[in-house]
């Protein structure tokens, strides 16, 4: 497990999450390449070498953190101000050129979030608006009222990032605090996503049927087809080899592993209305017979 120093932005390796020091973890929606993209593992390493060269030449005081994207830099600064020396971010703490490291990280992701001291959920598309307004029959901060429309709540990977940590702090686009998942657990827009008892960590995931857990993910989207299955590993305590390029077979393998490890045949009852295929993302659903229906932008199989 690689962790970023919150003060310098340098990477440090720990052989296990169990041996890692306290750390903050970032939950966010990745920017598209045309939006500037994200910091990669290789980019962080390159920044470190650049700073080392500058130090040797003119004893400069720059650190890799100074060269990181505004999002990651602000995250590290906030974690440092909270008294944490280390932080983890999926964009730059995984060497994605190594298939073995990527597979290990995907299978460990739920635990990475569960063991984090705090999870920062950065909602880049939620503008900070002061004041209070009505949301249904409840009065909440106006920023909170805009949470349901955020992309963060419609992405596949962020489901486990909401479920796994005990402390999730939602921040608006200017990094101002909106509230924690416990603060917002009773609001209708949150209970429409997950039960309040789950958001408050009062109920264990193992108490929830397989079909209900799958239904939580049914309306969420991923950019890569295989991630529709991979992002659900942690919800069922499953470890599986990952193989990008296998397409819909990933979900078949996930179902087989769920059946093998969970004596819960509600898996075959999971169903939701078949949607039109998205032009941007792949969607996966099952029928009441347990068959897989894979929808792609061009055809349904």
Coordinates of N, CA, C and O in Angstrom, one line a residue, residues 116-283:
X116 N -9.4 3.7 7.0 CA -9.0 5.1 7.0 C -9.5 5.8 8.3 O -10.6 5.5 8.8
X117 N -8.7 6.7 8.8 CA -9.1 7.5 9.9 C -10.3 8.4 9.6 O -11.2 8.6 10.4
X118 N -10.3 8.9 8.3 CA -11.4 9.7 7.9 C -11.4 9.6 6.3 O -10.4 9.6 5.7
X119 N -12.6 9.6 5.8 CA -12.8 9.6 4.3 C -13.3 11.0 3.9 O -14.4 11.4 4.4
X120 N -12.7 11.7 3.0 CA -13.1 12.9 2.5 C -13.8 12.7 1.2 O -13.2 12.3 0.2
X121 N -15.1 13.0 1.1 CA -15.9 12.9 -0.1 C -16.0 14.2 -0.7 O -16.7 15.1 -0.3
X122 N -15.2 14.5 -1.8 CA -15.1 15.8 -2.4 C -16.1 15.8 -3.6 O -16.0 15.1 -4.6
X123 N -17.1 16.7 -3.5 CA -18.1 16.8 -4.5 C -17.8 18.0 -5.3 O -18.3 19.1 -5.0
X124 N -17.1 17.8 -6.4 CA -16.6 19.0 -7.2 C -17.7 19.7 -7.9 O -17.6 20.9 -8.2
X125 N -18.9 19.1 -8.1 CA -20.0 19.7 -8.8 C -21.1 20.2 -7.8 O -22.2 20.5 -8.3
X126 N -20.8 20.3 -6.5 CA -21.7 20.9 -5.6 C -21.2 22.2 -5.1 O -20.2 22.3 -4.4
X127 N -21.9 23.3 -5.6 CA -21.4 24.6 -5.3 C -21.8 25.0 -3.8 O -22.8 24.6 -3.3
X128 N -20.9 25.7 -3.2 CA -21.2 26.1 -1.8 C -22.1 27.3 -1.8 O -21.9 28.3 -2.4
X129 N -23.3 27.1 -1.3 CA -24.3 28.2 -1.2 C -24.7 28.3 0.2 O -25.2 27.4 0.9
X130 N -24.6 29.5 0.7 CA -25.0 29.8 2.1 C -26.5 29.9 2.3 O -27.2 30.2 1.4
X131 N -26.9 29.6 3.5 CA -28.3 29.7 3.8 C -29.0 28.3 3.9 O -28.3 27.3 3.8
X132 N -30.3 28.3 4.1 CA -31.0 27.1 4.2 C -32.2 27.1 3.3 O -32.7 28.2 2.9
X133 N -32.7 25.9 2.9 CA -33.8 25.8 2.0 C -34.5 24.5 2.3 O -34.0 23.6 2.9
X134 N -35.7 24.4 1.7 CA -36.5 23.2 1.9 C -36.1 22.1 0.9 O -35.8 22.4 -0.3
X135 N -36.1 20.9 1.4 CA -35.9 19.8 0.5 C -36.9 18.8 0.9 O -36.8 18.1 1.9
X136 N -38.0 18.7 0.2 CA -39.2 17.9 0.6 C -39.8 18.6 1.8 O -40.1 19.8 1.8
X137 N -39.9 17.9 2.9 CA -40.5 18.4 4.1 C -39.4 18.8 5.1 O -39.7 19.0 6.3
X138 N -38.1 18.8 4.7 CA -37.0 19.0 5.6 C -36.3 20.3 5.2 O -36.2 20.6 4.0
X139 N -35.8 21.0 6.2 CA -35.0 22.2 5.9 C -33.5 21.8 6.2 O -33.1 21.3 7.2
X140 N -32.7 22.0 5.2 CA -31.3 21.7 5.3 C -30.4 22.8 4.6 O -31.0 23.7 4.0
X141 N -29.1 22.7 4.8 CA -28.2 23.6 4.2 C -28.4 23.5 2.7 O -28.5 22.5 2.1
X142 N -28.4 24.7 2.0 CA -28.6 24.7 0.6 C -27.6 23.9 -0.2 O -27.9 23.3 -1.2
X143 N -26.4 23.8 0.3 CA -25.4 22.9 -0.4 C -25.8 21.5 -0.3 O -25.7 20.7 -1.3
X144 N -26.4 21.0 0.9 CA -26.8 19.7 1.0 C -27.9 19.3 0.0 O -28.0 18.2 -0.5
X145 N -28.8 20.3 -0.2 CA -29.9 20.1 -1.1 C -29.4 19.8 -2.5 O -30.2 19.2 -3.3
X146 N -28.2 20.2 -2.8 CA -27.7 19.9 -4.2 C -26.9 18.6 -4.3 O -26.4 18.2 -5.4
X147 N -26.8 17.9 -3.2 CA -26.0 16.7 -3.2 C -26.6 15.6 -4.1 O -25.8 15.0 -4.9
X148 N -27.9 15.4 -4.1 CA -28.4 14.2 -4.9 C -28.0 14.3 -6.4 O -27.9 13.3 -7.1
X149 N -27.8 15.5 -7.0 CA -27.5 15.7 -8.4 C -26.0 15.5 -8.7 O -25.6 15.4 -9.8
X150 N -25.2 15.3 -7.6 CA -23.8 15.2 -7.8 C -23.4 13.9 -8.5 O -24.0 12.8 -8.2
X151 N -22.5 13.9 -9.4 CA -22.0 12.7 -10.1 C -21.5 11.6 -9.1 O -21.6 10.4 -9.3
X152 N -21.0 12.1 -7.9 CA -20.5 11.2 -6.9 C -21.5 10.2 -6.5 O -21.1 9.0 -6.3
X153 N -22.8 10.5 -6.4 CA -23.8 9.6 -6.0 C -24.3 8.7 -7.1 O -25.2 7.8 -6.9
X154 N -23.7 8.8 -8.3 CA -24.2 7.9 -9.4 C -23.0 7.1 -10.0 O -23.2 6.5 -11.0
X155 N -21.9 7.0 -9.3 CA -20.8 6.3 -9.7 C -20.7 5.0 -9.0 O -21.0 4.9 -7.8
X156 N -20.2 3.9 -9.7 CA -20.1 2.6 -9.1 C -19.1 2.5 -7.9 O -19.5 2.0 -6.8
X157 N -17.9 3.0 -8.1 CA -16.9 2.9 -7.0 C -17.2 3.6 -5.7 O -16.8 3.3 -4.7
X158 N -18.0 4.7 -5.8 CA -18.2 5.5 -4.6 C -19.2 4.9 -3.7 O -19.3 5.3 -2.5
X159 N -19.9 3.8 -4.1 CA -20.8 3.1 -3.2 C -20.0 2.5 -2.0 O -20.4 2.8 -0.9
X160 N -19.0 1.8 -2.3 CA -18.2 1.2 -1.2 C -17.4 2.3 -0.5 O -17.1 2.1 0.7
X161 N -17.1 3.4 -1.1 CA -16.4 4.5 -0.5 C -17.3 5.2 0.5 O -16.9 5.9 1.4
X162 N -18.6 5.1 0.3 CA -19.6 5.6 1.3 C -19.9 4.6 2.4 O -20.1 5.0 3.6
X163 N -19.9 3.3 2.1 CA -20.2 2.3 3.0 C -19.1 1.9 4.0 O -19.3 1.7 5.2
X164 N -17.9 1.8 3.4 CA -16.8 1.2 4.2 C -16.3 2.0 5.4 O -16.1 1.5 6.5
X165 N -16.0 3.4 5.2 CA -15.5 4.1 6.4 C -16.5 4.4 7.4 O -17.7 4.6 7.1
X166 N -16.1 4.5 8.6 CA -17.0 5.0 9.7 C -17.3 6.5 9.6 O -18.4 6.9 9.9
X167 N -16.3 7.2 9.2 CA -16.4 8.7 9.1 C -16.2 9.1 7.7 O -15.1 8.9 7.1
X168 N -17.3 9.7 7.1 CA -17.2 10.3 5.7 C -17.6 11.7 5.9 O -18.7 12.0 6.3
X169 N -16.8 12.6 5.4 CA -17.0 14.0 5.5 C -17.3 14.6 4.1 O -16.4 14.4 3.2
X170 N -18.4 15.1 3.8 CA -18.7 15.6 2.5 C -18.3 17.1 2.4 O -18.6 17.9 3.3
X171 N -17.5 17.4 1.3 CA -17.1 18.8 1.1 C -17.6 19.3 -0.2 O -17.6 18.5 -1.2
X172 N -17.9 20.6 -0.3 CA -18.4 21.2 -1.5 C -17.2 21.5 -2.4 O -16.0 21.3 -2.1
X173 N -17.5 22.2 -3.6 CA -16.4 22.4 -4.6 C -15.3 23.3 -4.0 O -14.2 23.3 -4.5
X174 N -15.6 24.2 -3.1 CA -14.6 25.1 -2.5 C -13.9 24.5 -1.3 O -13.3 25.1 -0.5
X175 N -14.2 23.2 -1.0 CA -13.7 22.4 0.1 C -14.3 22.8 1.4 O -13.8 22.5 2.5
X176 N -15.4 23.5 1.4 CA -16.1 23.8 2.6 C -17.0 22.6 3.1 O -17.4 21.8 2.2
X177 N -17.1 22.5 4.3 CA -17.8 21.3 4.9 C -19.3 21.4 4.7 O -19.9 22.4 5.0
X178 N -19.9 20.3 4.2 CA -21.3 20.1 4.1 C -21.9 19.3 5.3 O -22.9 19.7 5.9
X179 N -21.2 18.3 5.6 CA -21.6 17.4 6.8 C -21.1 16.0 6.6 O -20.5 15.7 5.6
X180 N -21.3 15.2 7.6 CA -20.8 13.8 7.6 C -22.0 12.9 7.1 O -23.1 13.3 7.1
X181 N -21.7 11.7 6.8 CA -22.7 10.7 6.4 C -23.7 10.5 7.6 O -24.9 10.2 7.3
X182 N -23.2 10.6 8.8 CA -24.1 10.4 10.0 C -25.0 11.6 10.1 O -26.1 11.5 10.4
X183 N -24.4 12.8 9.9 CA -25.2 14.1 10.0 C -26.4 14.0 9.0 O -27.5 14.5 9.3
X184 N -26.1 13.5 7.8 CA -27.1 13.5 6.7 C -27.9 12.2 6.6 O -28.7 12.1 5.7
X185 N -27.7 11.3 7.5 CA -28.3 9.9 7.4 C -29.8 9.9 7.3 O -30.4 9.1 6.7
X186 N -30.4 10.9 8.0 CA -31.9 10.8 8.1 C -32.5 11.6 6.9 O -33.8 11.5 6.8
X187 N -31.8 12.4 6.2 CA -32.4 13.1 5.1 C -32.9 12.2 4.0 O -32.3 11.2 3.7
X188 N -34.0 12.6 3.4 CA -34.7 11.7 2.5 C -33.8 11.3 1.3 O -33.8 10.2 0.8
X189 N -33.0 12.3 0.8 CA -32.2 12.0 -0.4 C -31.1 11.0 0.0 O -30.6 10.3 -0.9
X190 N -30.7 10.9 1.3 CA -29.7 9.9 1.7 C -30.4 8.5 1.9 O -29.9 7.5 1.5
X191 N -31.5 8.5 2.5 CA -32.2 7.2 2.8 C -32.8 6.6 1.5 O -33.1 5.4 1.5
X192 N -32.9 7.4 0.5 CA -33.3 6.8 -0.8 C -32.1 6.1 -1.5 O -32.3 5.3 -2.4
X193 N -30.9 6.4 -1.0 CA -29.7 5.7 -1.4 C -29.4 4.5 -0.6 O -29.1 3.4 -1.1
X194 N -29.4 4.7 0.7 CA -29.0 3.6 1.7 C -29.9 3.8 2.9 O -30.2 4.9 3.3
X195 N -30.1 2.7 3.7 CA -30.9 2.8 4.9 C -30.0 3.7 5.9 O -28.8 3.6 6.0
X196 N -30.7 4.4 6.7 CA -30.1 5.3 7.7 C -29.2 4.5 8.7 O -28.1 4.9 9.1
X197 N -29.7 3.3 9.0 CA -28.9 2.4 9.9 C -27.6 2.0 9.4 O -26.6 1.8 10.1
X198 N -27.5 1.8 8.1 CA -26.3 1.5 7.4 C -25.4 2.7 7.4 O -24.2 2.6 7.6
X199 N -25.9 3.9 7.1 CA -25.1 5.1 7.0 C -24.6 5.5 8.4 O -23.5 6.0 8.5
X200 N -25.3 5.1 9.5 CA -24.8 5.4 10.8 C -24.0 4.3 11.4 O -23.6 4.3 12.5
X201 N -23.7 3.3 10.6 CA -22.9 2.1 10.9 C -23.5 1.3 12.1 O -22.8 0.8 13.0
X202 N -24.8 1.3 12.2 CA -25.5 0.6 13.2 C -25.9 -0.8 12.8 O -26.3 -1.6 13.6
X203 N -25.8 -1.1 11.5 CA -26.2 -2.4 11.0 C -25.1 -2.9 10.1 O -24.5 -2.1 9.3
X204 N -24.8 -4.1 10.2 CA -23.7 -4.7 9.4 C -24.1 -5.1 8.0 O -25.3 -5.5 7.9
X205 N -23.2 -5.0 7.1 CA -23.6 -5.3 5.7 C -24.1 -6.8 5.6 O -24.9 -7.1 4.8
X206 N -23.5 -7.7 6.4 CA -23.8 -9.1 6.3 C -25.3 -9.3 6.7 O -25.8 -10.4 6.4
X207 N -25.9 -8.3 7.4 CA -27.3 -8.5 7.7 C -28.3 -8.2 6.5 O -29.5 -8.4 6.6
X208 N -27.7 -7.6 5.5 CA -28.5 -7.2 4.3 C -28.4 -8.3 3.3 O -27.4 -8.8 3.0
X209 N -29.6 -8.6 2.7 CA -29.6 -9.6 1.7 C -28.8 -9.3 0.4 O -28.5 -8.1 0.2
X210 N -28.4 -10.3 -0.3 CA -27.6 -10.1 -1.5 C -28.3 -9.2 -2.5 O -27.7 -8.3 -3.1
X211 N -29.6 -9.5 -2.7 CA -30.4 -8.8 -3.7 C -30.5 -7.3 -3.3 O -30.4 -6.4 -4.2
X212 N -30.6 -7.0 -2.1 CA -30.7 -5.6 -1.7 C -29.4 -4.9 -1.9 O -29.3 -3.7 -2.4
X213 N -28.3 -5.5 -1.5 CA -27.0 -4.9 -1.7 C -26.7 -4.7 -3.2 O -26.2 -3.6 -3.6
X214 N -27.1 -5.6 -4.1 CA -27.0 -5.4 -5.5 C -27.9 -4.3 -6.0 O -27.5 -3.5 -6.9
X215 N -29.0 -4.1 -5.4 CA -30.0 -3.1 -5.8 C -29.4 -1.7 -5.5 O -29.7 -0.7 -6.3
X216 N -28.6 -1.6 -4.5 CA -27.9 -0.3 -4.2 C -27.0 0.2 -5.3 O -26.8 1.4 -5.6
X217 N -26.5 -0.8 -6.1 CA -25.6 -0.5 -7.1 C -26.2 -0.4 -8.5 O -25.6 0.0 -9.5
X218 N -27.5 -0.8 -8.6 CA -28.2 -1.0 -9.9 C -28.2 0.3 -10.7 O -28.2 0.2 -12.0
X219 N -28.3 1.4 -10.1 CA -28.4 2.7 -10.9 C -27.1 3.4 -11.1 O -27.0 4.5 -11.6
X220 N -26.0 2.8 -10.6 CA -24.7 3.4 -10.6 C -23.9 3.0 -11.9 O -24.2 2.0 -12.5
X221 N -23.0 3.9 -12.3 CA -22.3 3.7 -13.5 C -20.8 3.7 -13.3 O -20.3 4.3 -12.4
X222 N -20.2 2.9 -14.2 CA -18.7 2.9 -14.3 C -18.2 3.1 -15.7 O -19.0 2.8 -16.7
X223 N -17.0 3.7 -15.8 CA -16.5 3.9 -17.2 C -16.1 2.6 -17.8 O -16.3 2.4 -19.0
X224 N -15.4 1.7 -17.1 CA -15.0 0.5 -17.6 C -16.1 -0.6 -17.3 O -16.6 -0.7 -16.2
X225 N -16.3 -1.4 -18.3 CA -17.4 -2.5 -18.3 C -17.1 -3.4 -17.1 O -18.0 -3.7 -16.3
X226 N -15.9 -3.8 -16.9 CA -15.6 -4.8 -15.9 C -15.7 -4.2 -14.5 O -16.0 -5.0 -13.5
X227 N -15.6 -2.9 -14.3 CA -15.7 -2.3 -13.0 C -17.1 -2.4 -12.4 O -17.3 -2.3 -11.2
X228 N -18.1 -2.7 -13.3 CA -19.5 -3.0 -12.7 C -19.4 -4.1 -11.7 O -20.2 -4.2 -10.8
X229 N -18.5 -5.1 -12.0 CA -18.4 -6.2 -11.0 C -17.3 -5.9 -10.0 O -17.5 -6.1 -8.8
X230 N -16.2 -5.4 -10.5 CA -15.0 -5.2 -9.6 C -15.3 -4.2 -8.4 O -14.8 -4.4 -7.3
X231 N -16.2 -3.2 -8.7 CA -16.5 -2.3 -7.6 C -17.4 -2.8 -6.5 O -17.6 -2.2 -5.5
X232 N -17.9 -4.1 -6.7 CA -18.8 -4.7 -5.7 C -18.1 -5.7 -4.9 O -18.7 -6.3 -4.0
X233 N -16.8 -6.0 -5.1 CA -16.1 -7.0 -4.3 C -16.3 -6.8 -2.8 O -16.6 -7.7 -2.1
X234 N -16.0 -5.6 -2.4 CA -16.0 -5.3 -0.9 C -17.4 -5.5 -0.3 O -17.5 -5.8 0.9
X235 N -18.5 -5.2 -1.1 CA -19.8 -5.4 -0.5 C -20.1 -6.8 -0.1 O -21.0 -7.0 0.7
X236 N -19.4 -7.7 -0.7 CA -19.7 -9.2 -0.4 C -18.5 -9.9 0.2 O -18.5 -11.1 0.3
X237 N -17.4 -9.1 0.5 CA -16.2 -9.7 1.1 C -15.6 -10.7 0.1 O -15.0 -11.7 0.6
X238 N -15.6 -10.4 -1.1 CA -15.1 -11.3 -2.2 C -13.7 -10.9 -2.7 O -13.5 -9.7 -2.9
X239 N -12.8 -11.8 -2.9 CA -11.6 -11.6 -3.6 C -11.5 -12.4 -4.9 O -11.8 -13.6 -4.9
X240 N -11.3 -11.7 -6.0 CA -11.3 -12.4 -7.3 C -10.1 -11.8 -8.2 O -9.8 -10.6 -8.0
X241 N -9.5 -12.6 -9.0 CA -8.6 -12.0 -10.0 C -9.3 -11.0 -10.9 O -10.4 -11.2 -11.2
X242 N -8.6 -9.9 -11.2 CA -9.2 -9.0 -12.2 C -8.6 -9.1 -13.5 O -7.4 -9.4 -13.6
X243 N -9.3 -8.9 -14.6 CA -8.8 -9.1 -15.9 C -9.6 -8.1 -16.8 O -10.6 -8.4 -17.4
X244 N -9.0 -6.9 -17.0 CA -9.6 -6.0 -17.9 C -9.5 -6.5 -19.3 O -8.5 -6.9 -19.8
X245 N -10.7 -6.4 -19.9 CA -10.8 -7.0 -21.3 C -11.8 -8.2 -21.3 O -12.2 -8.6 -22.3
X246 N -12.2 -8.7 -20.1 CA -13.1 -9.8 -20.0 C -14.6 -9.4 -20.2 O -15.4 -10.2 -20.4
X247 N -14.8 -8.1 -20.2 CA -16.2 -7.6 -20.4 C -17.2 -8.1 -19.4 O -16.9 -8.2 -18.2
X248 N -18.4 -8.5 -19.9 CA -19.5 -9.0 -19.1 C -19.2 -10.3 -18.3 O -19.9 -10.6 -17.3
X249 N -18.1 -11.0 -18.7 CA -17.8 -12.2 -18.0 C -17.4 -11.9 -16.5 O -17.5 -12.8 -15.6
X250 N -16.9 -10.7 -16.2 CA -16.6 -10.3 -14.9 C -17.8 -10.5 -14.0 O -17.7 -10.9 -12.8
X251 N -19.0 -10.1 -14.5 CA -20.2 -10.1 -13.6 C -20.6 -11.6 -13.4 O -21.2 -11.9 -12.4
X252 N -20.5 -12.4 -14.5 CA -20.7 -13.8 -14.3 C -19.9 -14.4 -13.2 O -20.4 -15.2 -12.3
X253 N -18.6 -14.1 -13.2 CA -17.7 -14.6 -12.2 C -18.1 -14.1 -10.8 O -18.0 -14.9 -9.8
X254 N -18.5 -12.9 -10.7 CA -18.9 -12.3 -9.5 C -20.1 -13.1 -8.9 O -20.2 -13.4 -7.7
X255 N -21.1 -13.3 -9.8 CA -22.3 -14.1 -9.3 C -21.9 -15.5 -8.8 O -22.4 -15.9 -7.8
X256 N -21.1 -16.1 -9.6 CA -20.7 -17.5 -9.2 C -20.0 -17.4 -7.8 O -20.2 -18.3 -6.9
X257 N -19.1 -16.4 -7.6 CA -18.4 -16.3 -6.3 C -19.4 -16.0 -5.2 O -19.3 -16.5 -4.0
X258 N -20.4 -15.1 -5.4 CA -21.4 -14.8 -4.4 C -22.2 -16.1 -4.0 O -22.4 -16.4 -2.8
X259 N -22.6 -16.8 -5.0 CA -23.3 -18.1 -4.7 C -22.4 -19.1 -4.0 O -23.0 -19.8 -3.1
X260 N -21.2 -19.1 -4.3 CA -20.3 -20.0 -3.6 C -20.0 -19.7 -2.1 O -19.9 -20.5 -1.3
X261 N -20.0 -18.4 -1.8 CA -19.7 -17.9 -0.5 C -20.8 -17.4 0.4 O -20.7 -17.2 1.6
X262 N -22.0 -17.2 -0.3 CA -23.1 -16.7 0.5 C -24.4 -17.6 0.3 O -24.8 -17.8 -0.8
X263 N -24.8 -18.2 1.4 CA -26.0 -19.0 1.3 C -27.3 -18.2 1.2 O -28.2 -18.3 2.0
X264 N -27.4 -17.4 0.2 CA -28.5 -16.4 0.0 C -28.9 -16.4 -1.4 O -28.3 -15.8 -2.3
X265 N -30.0 -17.1 -1.7 CA -30.5 -17.2 -3.1 C -31.3 -16.0 -3.6 O -31.9 -16.0 -4.6
X266 N -31.4 -14.9 -2.7 CA -32.0 -13.7 -3.2 C -31.3 -13.1 -4.4 O -31.8 -12.2 -5.0
X267 N -30.1 -13.6 -4.6 CA -29.4 -13.2 -5.8 C -30.2 -13.3 -7.0 O -30.2 -12.4 -7.9
X268 N -31.0 -14.4 -7.1 CA -31.8 -14.6 -8.3 C -33.1 -13.7 -8.3 O -33.8 -13.8 -9.3
X269 N -33.4 -13.0 -7.3 CA -34.6 -12.2 -7.2 C -34.3 -10.7 -7.6 O -35.2 -9.9 -7.7
X270 N -33.0 -10.4 -7.7 CA -32.6 -9.0 -8.0 C -33.1 -8.6 -9.4 O -32.8 -9.3 -10.4
X271 N -33.8 -7.5 -9.5 CA -34.3 -7.1 -10.7 C -34.6 -5.6 -10.7 O -34.9 -5.0 -9.6
X272 N -34.4 -4.9 -11.8 CA -34.9 -3.5 -11.9 C -35.2 -3.3 -13.3 O -34.8 -4.0 -14.2
X273 N -36.1 -2.3 -13.5 CA -36.6 -2.1 -14.9 C -35.4 -1.9 -15.9 O -34.5 -1.1 -15.6
X274 N -35.5 -2.5 -17.0 CA -34.4 -2.4 -18.0 C -34.4 -1.0 -18.6 O -35.4 -0.5 -19.0
X275 N -33.2 -0.4 -18.5 CA -33.1 0.9 -19.0 C -32.5 1.0 -20.4 O -32.0 0.0 -20.9
X276 N -32.7 2.1 -21.0 CA -32.0 2.3 -22.3 C -30.5 2.4 -22.1 O -30.1 3.0 -21.1
X277 N -29.7 1.9 -23.0 CA -28.3 1.9 -22.8 C -27.8 3.3 -22.9 O -28.2 4.2 -23.6
X278 N -26.8 3.6 -22.0 CA -26.2 4.9 -21.9 C -25.2 5.1 -23.0 O -24.6 4.2 -23.5
X279 N -25.1 6.3 -23.5 CA -24.1 6.6 -24.5 C -22.7 6.8 -23.9 O -21.7 6.8 -24.7
X280 N -22.6 6.9 -22.6 CA -21.3 7.2 -22.0 C -20.8 6.0 -21.2 O -19.6 5.7 -21.1
X281 N -21.7 5.2 -20.5 CA -21.3 4.2 -19.6 C -22.0 2.9 -20.0 O -23.0 2.8 -20.6
X282 N -21.4 1.8 -19.5 CA -22.0 0.5 -19.5 C -22.9 0.3 -18.3 O -22.6 0.8 -17.2
X283 N -23.9 -0.5 -18.5 CA -24.8 -0.8 -17.3 C -25.0 -2.3 -17.3 O -25.1 -2.9 -18.3

